[in-house]
Amino acid sequence: MDPAKKNVKQLFVWAAAFLLLLVLFQNLKVANEENELPYSAFKSRLKEGQLSNVVVRPDLIRGESKDKDGHTQRFRTYPLNDANLVADLEKAGVKDFKGEPDKTWVTAALVNVGWVVLFFLLWWVFVVRQVQLGGKQALSFGRSRAKLASGDKKKKTTFADVAGCDEAKEELSEIVEFLKEPEKFRKLGGKIPKGVLLYGAPGTGKTLLARAVAGEAGVPFFSASGSEFVEMFVGVGASRVRDLFDQAKKTAPAVVFIDELDAVGRHRFAGIGGGHDEREQTLNQILIELDGFEGKEGVILIAATNRPDVLDPALLRPGRFDRHINIPAPDKRGREAILKVHAKPVKMDPAVDFAVLAKRTPGFVGSDIANLINEAALLAARRGLAQVGLPELEEAIDRVLAGPQRKSRVISDKEKRIVAYHESGHTLIAKLLPGTDPVHKVSIVPRGPALGYTLQLPEDDRYLTSRTEILNRLCVLLGGRCTEELVFSEITTGASDDLSKATAYAQKMVMEFGMSERVGPIAYRKDAEVFLGRDIARGPGYSESTAEIIDEEIKRILGECKEKVCALLVKNRRSLDALAEKLIEKEVLDRDEVDAILQAAAA
Ligand code: ADP
Ligand code: ZN
């Protein structure tokens, strides 16, 4: 709806409310001025000839009564079943009397509905207005509640305020350039993404980064949250989105930031029970806006989510959110940098070593660190200290660790050790066996549900994989679990993902690739989509005795791999220890570092 139309509508609503009140008031006033007479008094006054202008209704008689001093007063009375009324009126010489249809229902309806309407009106004005904190108009439903934070009011957020995600900053700096001088950028033929998706765990600084992009470019920053769009009234989400973009376009170049994109952007057919209309409309509106601006408006949409996996594919298509930037949890160096950023405005004991603190805080994300410094400052203030010292920081770490939002992500030193060995196991096996993809990076910084990961990247695209290669991959997968057994004589749940992947490989070898001699070159299962019920209806397609053989073969393959891996680990225990210790210390190792460690250990 365009603003003019909206204003007219608002005026209309107010006028209607005013009229309604007026009518109600008049009704009450008339009723109050009328003097209520008993029917008997009415009859006697009638006989005495004091009445005039009588109006007769089935349920009510009203008129004017003149008393002895000549005063006229309005009266009303409730009629009895009086057959002689008209005759009496005539006899009394009432000049003017007339009938009137029964109007009670009109008044009744007006009075009753009036209250309902009045109630809604009050609710509308108060509740909606409350909700629309920030929006100035009381009756503007569809207005976006986007908060505009221009640089001039508060201190500008810049990239210097965001630490530990240099890669993301690098990628975003191109967008800053564009926002600074859209014209120049276009002349040079630069292609600008319309939508940028930042994804990563909560508290890693996605909002902060988006804000910094606006700050660096010196353009307005409009922010809204996906959950705001769907929480309230039906049909409001879409118009809020429209409004948000309209506002941004007016002040372009500008940054529009939508937090929690997954709240509106979930896959449209996900979940039983079909779509959520409100959400879908909002999502569609976002897509329309994205498709609508051609970059010439100079509006950049940045969205954040910690669940990129549930997003509707339509959002991720080229020309929409086509730039995805991962905001990882910070590693040790990153944490040190973030600590420094947040410690800057605080008076710190110069003896505090941020590197040590960073080491003490595995698994902390940016918001945890901000929290940590804040807690420490509060503690120091409570203790009347002039500066924040190590004891306060240590205590603050414990507090943050015990804090409600952290509980699930706490990593103890023991866990860290186990994860380090587990990942070292994967890495070592991958280095020892030929035909495995080179290890690119190994990390024990938690990412999503995984506590650590070993990243292997293929050298080049491969289309054929030999049996030995698959077996070696399987060994790499088992490397983590075997290491845990070997080093800690204990196994954890951390390897369940590895195990299911390894099992899937073994299954495919036996059932699809014909790589088991006992089962033979038969493909039992095509990796087609499994529709609900279809598998059950069709059956597995092999006999029970074959099923047994398949099971045995899968077990045999996995068992043999495990033997091999364990032997390798025992033989290379020194390398394993060296890798794990270094990983505990540095948290992330790249390819060259891994090579160097292994060479040193082998020497
Ligand atoms: P997200 O949007 O990813 O959930 P926020 O951007 O809201 O996280 O981060 C919350 C707060 O945590 C920020 O206001 C900031 O104080 C702090 N913070 C998070 N990440 C960083 C970082 N990389 N550098 C500095 N401070 C950070
Ligand atoms: Zn693993």
XYZ file of C-alpha atoms and ligand atoms in Angstrom:
631
model
C 0.000 0.000 0.000
C 1.386 3.384 -0.825
C 1.698 5.910 1.968
C -0.994 8.274 0.695
C -3.554 5.517 0.526
C -2.548 4.417 3.979
C -3.050 7.900 5.367
C -6.520 8.163 3.872
C -7.410 4.852 5.382
C -6.139 5.958 8.738
C -8.118 9.167 8.590
C -11.165 7.127 7.793
C -10.701 4.870 10.768
C -10.299 7.779 13.118
C -13.333 9.572 11.707
C -15.436 6.442 12.098
C -14.321 6.067 15.675
C -15.155 9.673 16.398
C -18.628 9.395 14.869
C -19.322 6.245 16.794
C -18.445 7.913 20.045
C -20.608 10.896 19.131
C -23.631 8.707 18.453
C -23.177 6.794 21.673
C -22.848 10.009 23.594
C -25.932 11.534 22.029
C -27.936 8.448 22.792
C -26.969 8.536 26.408
C -27.639 12.254 26.644
C -31.130 11.958 25.201
C -31.911 9.109 27.504
C -30.722 11.079 30.484
C -32.727 14.173 29.679
C -35.903 12.226 29.420
C -37.987 11.921 32.494
C -39.200 8.419 32.967
C -42.872 8.195 33.896
C -44.889 5.248 35.113
C -47.651 4.372 32.720
C -50.260 5.475 35.230
C -48.687 8.919 35.511
C -48.570 9.068 31.753
C -52.281 8.283 31.544
C -53.248 10.813 34.141
C -51.155 13.549 32.520
C -52.704 12.592 29.234
C -56.130 13.086 30.707
C -55.090 16.447 32.065
C -54.033 17.465 28.581
C -50.395 18.142 29.420
C -48.863 16.067 26.652
C -47.870 16.875 23.115
C -45.679 15.503 20.316
C -46.224 11.947 21.427
C -44.384 9.258 19.573
C -45.671 5.751 20.075
C -43.496 2.732 19.571
C -44.394 -0.824 20.472
C -41.804 -0.734 23.200
C -41.650 2.919 24.134
C -43.706 6.064 24.279
C -42.023 9.394 24.428
C -43.115 12.949 24.032
C -43.305 16.325 25.726
C -45.120 17.091 28.883
C -46.048 20.596 29.961
C -46.424 21.023 33.700
C -48.449 23.655 35.501
C -45.770 26.369 35.347
C -45.591 25.988 31.584
C -42.216 24.148 31.547
C -41.901 21.574 28.818
C -40.088 18.397 29.691
C -39.391 15.344 27.665
C -40.695 12.129 29.081
C -40.727 8.508 28.262
C -42.733 5.586 29.440
C -43.056 1.927 28.695
C -46.444 1.123 27.189
C -48.769 -1.520 28.571
C -51.027 -3.442 26.322
C -53.467 -0.608 26.103
C -56.118 -0.922 23.419
C -57.579 2.470 24.263
C -54.379 4.407 23.906
C -55.181 5.963 20.575
C -58.709 6.808 21.629
C -57.392 8.387 24.810
C -54.830 10.377 22.878
C -57.514 11.725 20.614
C -59.790 12.443 23.490
C -57.042 14.336 25.293
C -56.602 16.438 22.217
C -52.929 15.641 21.737
C -52.096 17.659 18.740
C -49.479 15.576 17.217
C -49.014 11.866 17.736
C -47.506 9.276 15.530
C -46.277 5.743 15.495
C -42.730 4.587 14.928
C -41.353 1.167 14.104
C -39.534 -0.790 16.751
C -36.006 0.572 16.770
C -34.601 -1.215 19.788
C -32.459 -3.615 17.831
C -30.759 -0.747 16.086
C -29.764 0.907 19.317
C -28.934 -2.392 20.890
C -26.725 -3.381 18.030
C -25.126 0.006 17.969
C -24.468 -0.031 21.674
C -23.155 -3.592 21.730
C -21.140 -3.485 18.561
C -20.003 -0.046 19.559
C -18.325 -1.415 22.638
C -16.672 -4.176 20.704
C -15.409 -1.716 18.152
C -14.274 0.613 20.865
C -12.445 -2.204 22.567
C -10.658 -3.154 19.387
C -9.788 0.402 18.747
C -8.211 0.805 22.140
C -6.385 -2.483 21.745
C -5.178 -1.443 18.370
C -3.921 1.867 19.556
C -2.244 0.607 22.696
C -1.031 -2.887 21.931
C 0.010 -2.301 18.382
C 1.616 0.923 19.281
C 3.541 -0.760 22.045
C 4.723 -3.408 19.689
C 5.790 -0.901 17.143
C 8.366 0.682 19.337
C 10.257 2.939 17.106
C 7.501 3.332 14.548
C 5.950 6.679 15.165
C 2.534 6.185 13.718
C 0.044 4.474 15.953
C -1.905 2.790 13.237
C 0.750 1.686 10.852
C 0.627 -2.072 10.852
C 2.765 -2.854 7.906
C 5.587 -0.539 8.714
C 8.824 -2.293 9.143
C 10.351 -2.019 12.534
C 13.726 -1.798 10.956
C 16.122 0.062 13.078
C 18.117 2.611 11.281
C 21.505 3.120 12.744
C 23.287 5.785 10.819
C 26.883 6.339 11.519
C 26.575 9.813 12.912
C 24.585 9.053 16.039
C 26.670 6.428 17.749
C 30.264 5.543 17.291
C 30.682 3.989 13.901
C 31.392 0.289 13.764
C 34.317 -0.468 11.505
C 36.304 -3.491 10.518
C 38.729 -2.656 13.292
C 36.010 -3.630 15.770
C 35.762 -7.081 14.285
C 38.697 -9.320 14.941
C 39.697 -12.797 13.966
C 37.840 -13.188 10.701
C 40.161 -11.627 8.194
C 39.022 -13.761 5.303
C 35.437 -12.625 5.731
C 36.553 -9.016 5.983
C 38.536 -9.407 2.806
C 35.518 -10.717 0.959
C 33.309 -7.976 2.297
C 35.706 -5.173 1.496
C 34.690 -5.380 -2.138
C 31.146 -4.605 -1.111
C 32.362 -1.673 0.941
C 34.086 -0.305 -2.142
C 30.888 -0.615 -4.090
C 28.799 1.088 -1.431
C 31.262 3.945 -1.226
C 31.088 4.758 -4.892
C 28.462 2.735 -6.712
C 28.799 4.845 -9.848
C 32.496 4.396 -10.211
C 32.235 0.719 -9.480
C 29.658 0.206 -12.180
C 31.637 2.117 -14.734
C 34.522 -0.214 -14.176
C 32.166 -3.058 -14.911
C 32.288 -4.598 -11.479
C 29.637 -7.185 -10.813
C 28.114 -6.769 -7.441
C 26.310 -9.454 -5.541
C 22.862 -8.417 -4.388
C 22.740 -10.657 -1.404
C 25.444 -11.809 0.923
C 24.820 -14.654 3.298
C 26.901 -14.800 6.449
C 26.702 -18.123 8.174
C 28.249 -19.368 11.349
C 27.566 -20.171 14.978
C 25.739 -17.614 17.132
C 27.928 -14.907 18.602
C 30.678 -15.142 16.026
C 30.128 -11.550 14.943
C 27.866 -11.763 11.910
C 25.772 -8.783 12.956
C 28.887 -6.908 13.904
C 30.417 -7.537 10.487
C 27.323 -6.377 8.644
C 27.293 -3.248 10.741
C 30.959 -2.729 10.028
C 30.330 -2.926 6.286
C 27.875 -0.050 6.599
C 30.222 1.784 8.937
C 33.227 1.425 6.662
C 31.248 2.628 3.673
C 29.556 5.380 5.657
C 26.070 4.364 4.540
C 22.889 3.806 6.557
C 22.340 0.406 8.122
C 18.837 -1.030 8.307
C 18.417 -4.144 10.352
C 15.547 -6.482 11.050
C 15.270 -10.006 12.264
C 13.649 -12.861 10.404
C 11.728 -13.886 13.465
C 10.159 -10.428 13.680
C 8.593 -10.926 10.291
C 6.708 -14.041 11.207
C 5.817 -13.524 14.815
C 2.875 -11.214 14.760
C 0.021 -10.617 12.397
C -0.901 -12.464 9.295
C -0.034 -10.568 6.182
C 2.289 -8.209 7.924
C 5.592 -9.903 7.195
C 5.562 -9.274 3.488
C 4.625 -5.634 3.827
C 7.321 -5.152 6.428
C 9.879 -6.520 4.028
C 8.636 -4.171 1.341
C 8.788 -1.268 3.699
C 12.271 -2.150 4.828
C 13.532 -2.107 1.280
C 11.615 1.048 0.415
C 13.267 2.828 3.280
C 16.661 1.569 2.250
C 16.172 2.545 -1.372
C 15.306 6.060 -0.317
C 18.634 6.453 1.416
C 20.669 4.342 -1.003
C 23.442 3.389 -1.005
C 22.526 1.430 2.088
C 22.929 -1.896 3.803
C 19.887 -3.951 4.738
C 20.614 -6.636 7.296
C 18.274 -9.517 8.050
C 19.275 -11.569 11.057
C 17.999 -15.122 11.539
C 17.171 -15.552 7.886
C 16.298 -19.185 8.557
C 13.197 -18.057 10.461
C 11.648 -16.980 7.157
C 13.855 -18.736 4.686
C 13.350 -22.349 5.648
C 12.875 -24.779 2.837
C 9.301 -24.265 1.759
C 8.331 -27.872 1.695
C 10.176 -28.939 4.770
C 8.223 -30.413 7.595
C 4.961 -32.198 7.843
C 1.777 -30.200 7.565
C 2.799 -28.009 4.695
C 3.803 -24.414 4.640
C 3.467 -21.600 7.035
C 1.673 -19.010 4.949
C 3.056 -16.016 6.716
C 6.578 -17.255 6.399
C 6.123 -18.144 2.784
C 4.723 -14.749 1.890
C 7.575 -13.062 3.651
C 10.089 -15.257 1.898
C 8.481 -14.566 -1.457
C 8.611 -10.864 -0.795
C 12.314 -11.080 0.002
C 12.855 -12.935 -3.248
C 10.878 -10.321 -5.142
C 12.952 -7.539 -3.614
C 16.167 -9.348 -4.409
C 15.125 -9.928 -7.982
C 13.848 -6.387 -8.250
C 16.905 -4.394 -7.525
C 19.459 -4.434 -10.201
C 22.272 -3.124 -8.132
C 21.539 0.293 -9.502
C 19.812 1.282 -6.320
C 22.976 0.574 -4.423
C 21.235 -1.477 -1.789
C 23.054 -4.533 -0.492
C 21.196 -7.177 1.431
C 23.234 -8.984 4.030
C 21.613 -11.858 5.892
C 22.854 -14.010 8.718
C 21.999 -17.528 9.755
C 23.438 -20.331 11.771
C 21.469 -22.885 9.782
C 22.424 -22.459 6.129
C 21.456 -26.079 5.584
C 17.741 -25.478 6.088
C 17.476 -22.496 3.759
C 15.186 -22.651 0.777
C 17.237 -23.363 -2.344
C 15.431 -20.497 -4.064
C 17.269 -18.090 -1.794
C 20.661 -19.421 -2.747
C 20.184 -19.298 -6.488
C 22.478 -17.075 -8.564
C 21.393 -13.464 -8.484
C 20.043 -13.795 -4.966
C 22.186 -14.749 -2.024
C 24.948 -15.780 -4.325
C 27.806 -14.876 -2.036
C 28.172 -17.097 1.013
C 30.696 -16.229 3.644
C 31.467 -18.532 6.509
C 32.117 -16.832 9.810
C 33.950 -19.525 11.730
C 34.421 -19.764 15.438
C 37.742 -18.065 16.142
C 40.899 -20.091 16.603
C 43.472 -19.239 19.212
C 44.972 -16.367 17.258
C 41.514 -15.056 16.494
C 40.519 -15.189 20.130
C 43.639 -13.290 21.061
C 42.754 -10.568 18.562
C 39.162 -10.371 19.786
C 40.384 -10.180 23.374
C 42.542 -7.225 22.434
C 39.652 -5.440 20.734
C 37.435 -5.762 23.761
C 40.187 -5.038 26.243
C 41.031 -1.747 24.561
C 38.486 0.431 26.357
C 39.189 -1.344 29.659
C 42.079 -0.591 31.940
C 44.142 -3.759 31.932
C 47.057 -4.860 34.031
C 49.952 -4.676 31.531
C 51.125 -8.053 32.808
C 48.091 -9.789 31.332
C 49.129 -12.027 28.456
C 46.364 -12.297 25.892
C 47.977 -15.256 24.205
C 47.681 -17.226 27.437
C 44.101 -16.133 27.885
C 43.306 -17.193 24.343
C 44.715 -20.603 25.110
C 42.540 -20.844 28.190
C 39.351 -20.202 26.247
C 38.893 -22.926 23.628
C 35.473 -22.865 22.040
C 34.776 -19.271 22.986
C 33.192 -17.161 20.270
C 33.244 -13.369 19.988
C 30.222 -12.780 22.173
C 31.690 -15.029 24.874
C 34.867 -13.009 24.842
C 32.992 -9.700 25.011
C 31.144 -11.199 27.932
C 34.364 -12.363 29.544
C 35.993 -8.935 29.477
C 32.829 -7.349 30.765
C 32.574 -9.772 33.688
C 36.220 -9.213 34.554
C 35.760 -5.446 34.527
C 32.735 -5.765 36.812
C 34.689 -7.975 39.192
C 37.570 -5.516 39.294
C 35.178 -2.662 39.988
C 33.535 -4.612 42.779
C 36.944 -5.255 44.285
C 37.831 -1.591 44.044
C 40.789 -2.243 41.775
C 42.277 0.349 39.479
C 42.793 -2.155 36.697
C 41.660 -5.576 35.582
C 44.170 -8.276 36.508
C 44.655 -11.936 35.723
C 42.696 -13.196 38.777
C 39.582 -11.329 37.617
C 39.993 -12.642 34.098
C 40.411 -16.200 35.341
C 37.290 -15.920 37.445
C 35.410 -14.356 34.552
C 36.333 -17.308 32.333
C 34.743 -19.648 34.839
C 31.670 -17.478 35.005
C 31.242 -17.380 31.262
C 31.812 -21.122 31.083
C 29.121 -21.676 33.665
C 26.796 -19.205 31.998
C 23.548 -20.504 30.595
C 24.255 -19.951 26.936
C 27.668 -21.548 27.134
C 26.920 -24.821 28.900
C 26.439 -26.828 25.764
C 29.633 -25.634 24.160
C 32.081 -26.008 26.996
C 35.181 -27.891 26.000
C 37.224 -29.188 28.873
C 40.957 -29.724 28.597
C 40.410 -33.454 28.551
C 37.930 -33.227 25.713
C 40.275 -30.993 23.829
C 42.995 -33.640 24.162
C 40.714 -36.367 22.920
C 39.577 -34.295 19.956
C 43.189 -33.391 19.140
C 44.225 -37.039 19.117
C 41.171 -38.072 17.150
C 41.883 -35.552 14.408
C 45.593 -36.354 14.462
C 44.617 -39.961 13.861
C 42.672 -39.045 10.716
C 45.511 -36.839 9.526
C 48.266 -39.340 10.167
C 46.485 -42.185 8.395
C 45.730 -39.901 5.463
C 49.408 -39.004 5.223
C 50.565 -42.596 5.499
C 48.276 -44.211 2.952
C 48.651 -43.575 -0.750
C 45.708 -42.533 -2.883
C 44.037 -40.414 -0.238
C 43.287 -36.747 -0.736
C 45.973 -34.473 0.708
C 45.289 -33.031 4.128
C 44.677 -29.349 3.671
C 43.943 -28.346 7.196
C 43.283 -29.968 10.543
C 41.480 -28.131 13.292
C 40.080 -28.653 16.757
C 38.103 -25.426 16.687
C 34.490 -26.535 16.936
C 32.479 -25.997 13.818
C 28.769 -26.714 13.923
C 28.185 -29.985 15.683
C 31.714 -31.232 14.973
C 34.295 -30.665 17.667
C 37.122 -30.817 15.186
C 37.757 -31.644 11.578
C 40.359 -32.792 9.152
C 39.932 -31.163 5.799
C 41.095 -33.144 2.816
C 40.901 -31.624 -0.611
C 41.324 -33.617 -3.794
C 44.185 -32.574 -6.046
C 42.015 -32.611 -9.120
C 38.585 -33.780 -10.164
C 38.245 -37.525 -10.128
C 35.650 -39.636 -11.758
C 36.906 -43.119 -11.084
C 37.952 -44.471 -7.754
C 39.772 -47.749 -7.325
C 39.071 -50.306 -4.696
C 42.339 -49.587 -2.914
C 41.484 -45.909 -2.789
C 38.108 -46.564 -1.259
C 39.681 -48.873 1.302
C 42.230 -46.216 2.160
C 39.529 -43.621 2.609
C 37.764 -46.000 4.881
C 40.955 -46.331 6.895
C 41.231 -42.560 7.234
C 37.697 -42.456 8.568
C 38.476 -45.138 11.110
C 41.727 -43.420 12.096
C 39.994 -41.174 14.620
C 38.241 -43.915 16.498
C 41.261 -46.215 16.525
C 43.435 -43.447 17.926
C 41.018 -42.876 20.775
C 41.132 -46.565 21.603
C 44.884 -46.725 21.389
C 45.691 -43.584 23.374
C 42.895 -43.377 25.915
C 41.795 -47.030 26.038
C 38.363 -45.573 25.856
C 36.059 -44.655 23.063
C 33.743 -41.673 22.804
C 30.654 -40.781 20.851
C 32.718 -38.335 18.801
C 33.355 -40.874 16.068
C 29.764 -41.724 15.243
C 29.748 -39.617 12.105
C 32.997 -41.226 10.927
C 31.561 -44.640 11.579
C 28.370 -44.065 9.664
C 30.360 -42.719 6.729
C 32.734 -45.680 6.856
C 29.836 -48.101 7.016
C 28.200 -46.426 4.061
C 31.413 -46.821 2.062
C 31.699 -50.481 2.948
C 28.062 -51.037 2.078
C 28.488 -49.441 -1.303
C 31.565 -51.518 -1.995
C 29.630 -54.688 -1.361
C 26.231 -53.820 -2.715
C 26.853 -51.352 -5.520
C 30.388 -51.579 -6.769
C 30.672 -55.349 -6.721
C 33.941 -55.117 -4.849
C 33.371 -58.122 -2.631
C 34.372 -61.487 -4.056
C 31.947 -63.417 -1.940
C 28.926 -61.401 -3.017
C 30.119 -61.020 -6.563
C 29.659 -58.342 -9.193
C 26.069 -57.513 -8.435
C 24.517 -54.115 -7.766
C 21.763 -54.593 -5.270
C 20.714 -51.116 -4.637
C 20.676 -48.102 -6.821
C 21.195 -44.960 -4.912
C 17.818 -43.669 -6.031
C 15.746 -41.451 -3.893
C 13.984 -43.384 -1.251
C 10.361 -42.491 -1.098
C 8.442 -43.188 2.000
C 7.176 -46.718 1.975
C 8.685 -47.669 -1.333
C 11.551 -49.592 0.132
C 9.248 -51.457 2.414
C 6.861 -52.276 -0.362
C 9.506 -53.508 -2.751
C 11.683 -55.350 -0.321
C 15.441 -55.355 -0.476
C 15.661 -57.445 -3.632
C 17.850 -60.222 -2.290
C 17.331 -63.326 -0.226
C 17.963 -63.616 3.444
C 21.004 -65.761 2.987
C 22.467 -63.134 0.698
C 21.654 -60.514 3.289
C 23.691 -62.453 5.789
C 26.633 -62.652 3.445
C 26.379 -58.924 2.753
C 26.439 -58.213 6.467
C 29.434 -60.435 6.960
C 31.285 -58.836 4.099
C 30.676 -55.319 5.389
C 31.897 -56.370 8.797
C 34.936 -58.056 7.317
C 35.942 -55.017 5.292
C 35.591 -52.689 8.261
C 37.395 -55.131 10.523
C 40.334 -55.524 8.197
C 40.650 -51.781 7.812
C 40.633 -51.340 11.539
C 43.431 -53.879 12.003
C 45.489 -52.097 9.406
C 44.881 -48.679 10.943
C 45.716 -49.821 14.446
C 48.974 -51.372 13.281
C 49.911 -48.171 11.469
C 49.133 -46.046 14.503
C 51.182 -48.200 16.845
C 54.076 -48.102 14.451
C 53.882 -44.326 14.086
C 53.031 -43.458 17.640
C 55.722 -40.797 17.841
C 54.307 -38.925 14.872
C 50.835 -39.232 16.323
C 51.888 -37.743 19.643
C 53.799 -34.952 17.964
C 50.812 -34.037 15.813
C 48.370 -34.121 18.715
C 50.554 -32.022 21.000
C 51.040 -29.397 18.335
C 47.330 -29.387 17.613
C 46.500 -28.881 21.280
C 48.877 -25.966 21.287
C 47.906 -24.305 18.009
C 44.379 -25.642 17.434
C 44.719 -25.329 13.673
C 47.466 -26.779 11.496
C 47.815 -26.253 7.790
C 49.320 -28.556 5.237
C 52.901 -27.320 5.563
C 52.850 -27.429 9.335
C 51.602 -31.003 9.285
C 54.373 -31.990 6.887
C 57.001 -30.286 9.028
C 55.811 -32.004 12.208
C 55.773 -35.413 10.579
C 59.210 -34.940 9.109
C 60.632 -33.849 12.455
C 59.042 -36.818 14.237
C 60.308 -39.292 11.666
C 63.863 -37.993 11.853
P 26.066 -13.004 15.679
O 25.329 -11.997 14.889
O 27.042 -13.810 14.864
O 25.240 -13.883 16.536
P 27.033 -10.678 17.002
O 27.596 -9.940 15.859
O 25.699 -10.262 17.480
O 27.015 -12.231 16.692
O 28.082 -10.638 18.182
C 27.712 -10.303 19.494
C 28.793 -9.515 20.163
O 29.951 -10.315 20.324
C 29.268 -8.336 19.346
O 28.496 -7.204 19.627
C 30.694 -8.157 19.805
O 30.769 -7.415 21.001
C 31.127 -9.559 20.109
N 31.849 -10.150 18.985
C 31.443 -11.205 18.249
N 32.342 -11.514 17.311
C 33.348 -10.624 17.424
C 34.580 -10.425 16.715
N 34.952 -11.218 15.713
N 35.366 -9.409 17.115
C 35.005 -8.611 18.127
N 33.862 -8.747 18.818
C 33.027 -9.751 18.496
Zn 36.543 -38.076 13.127
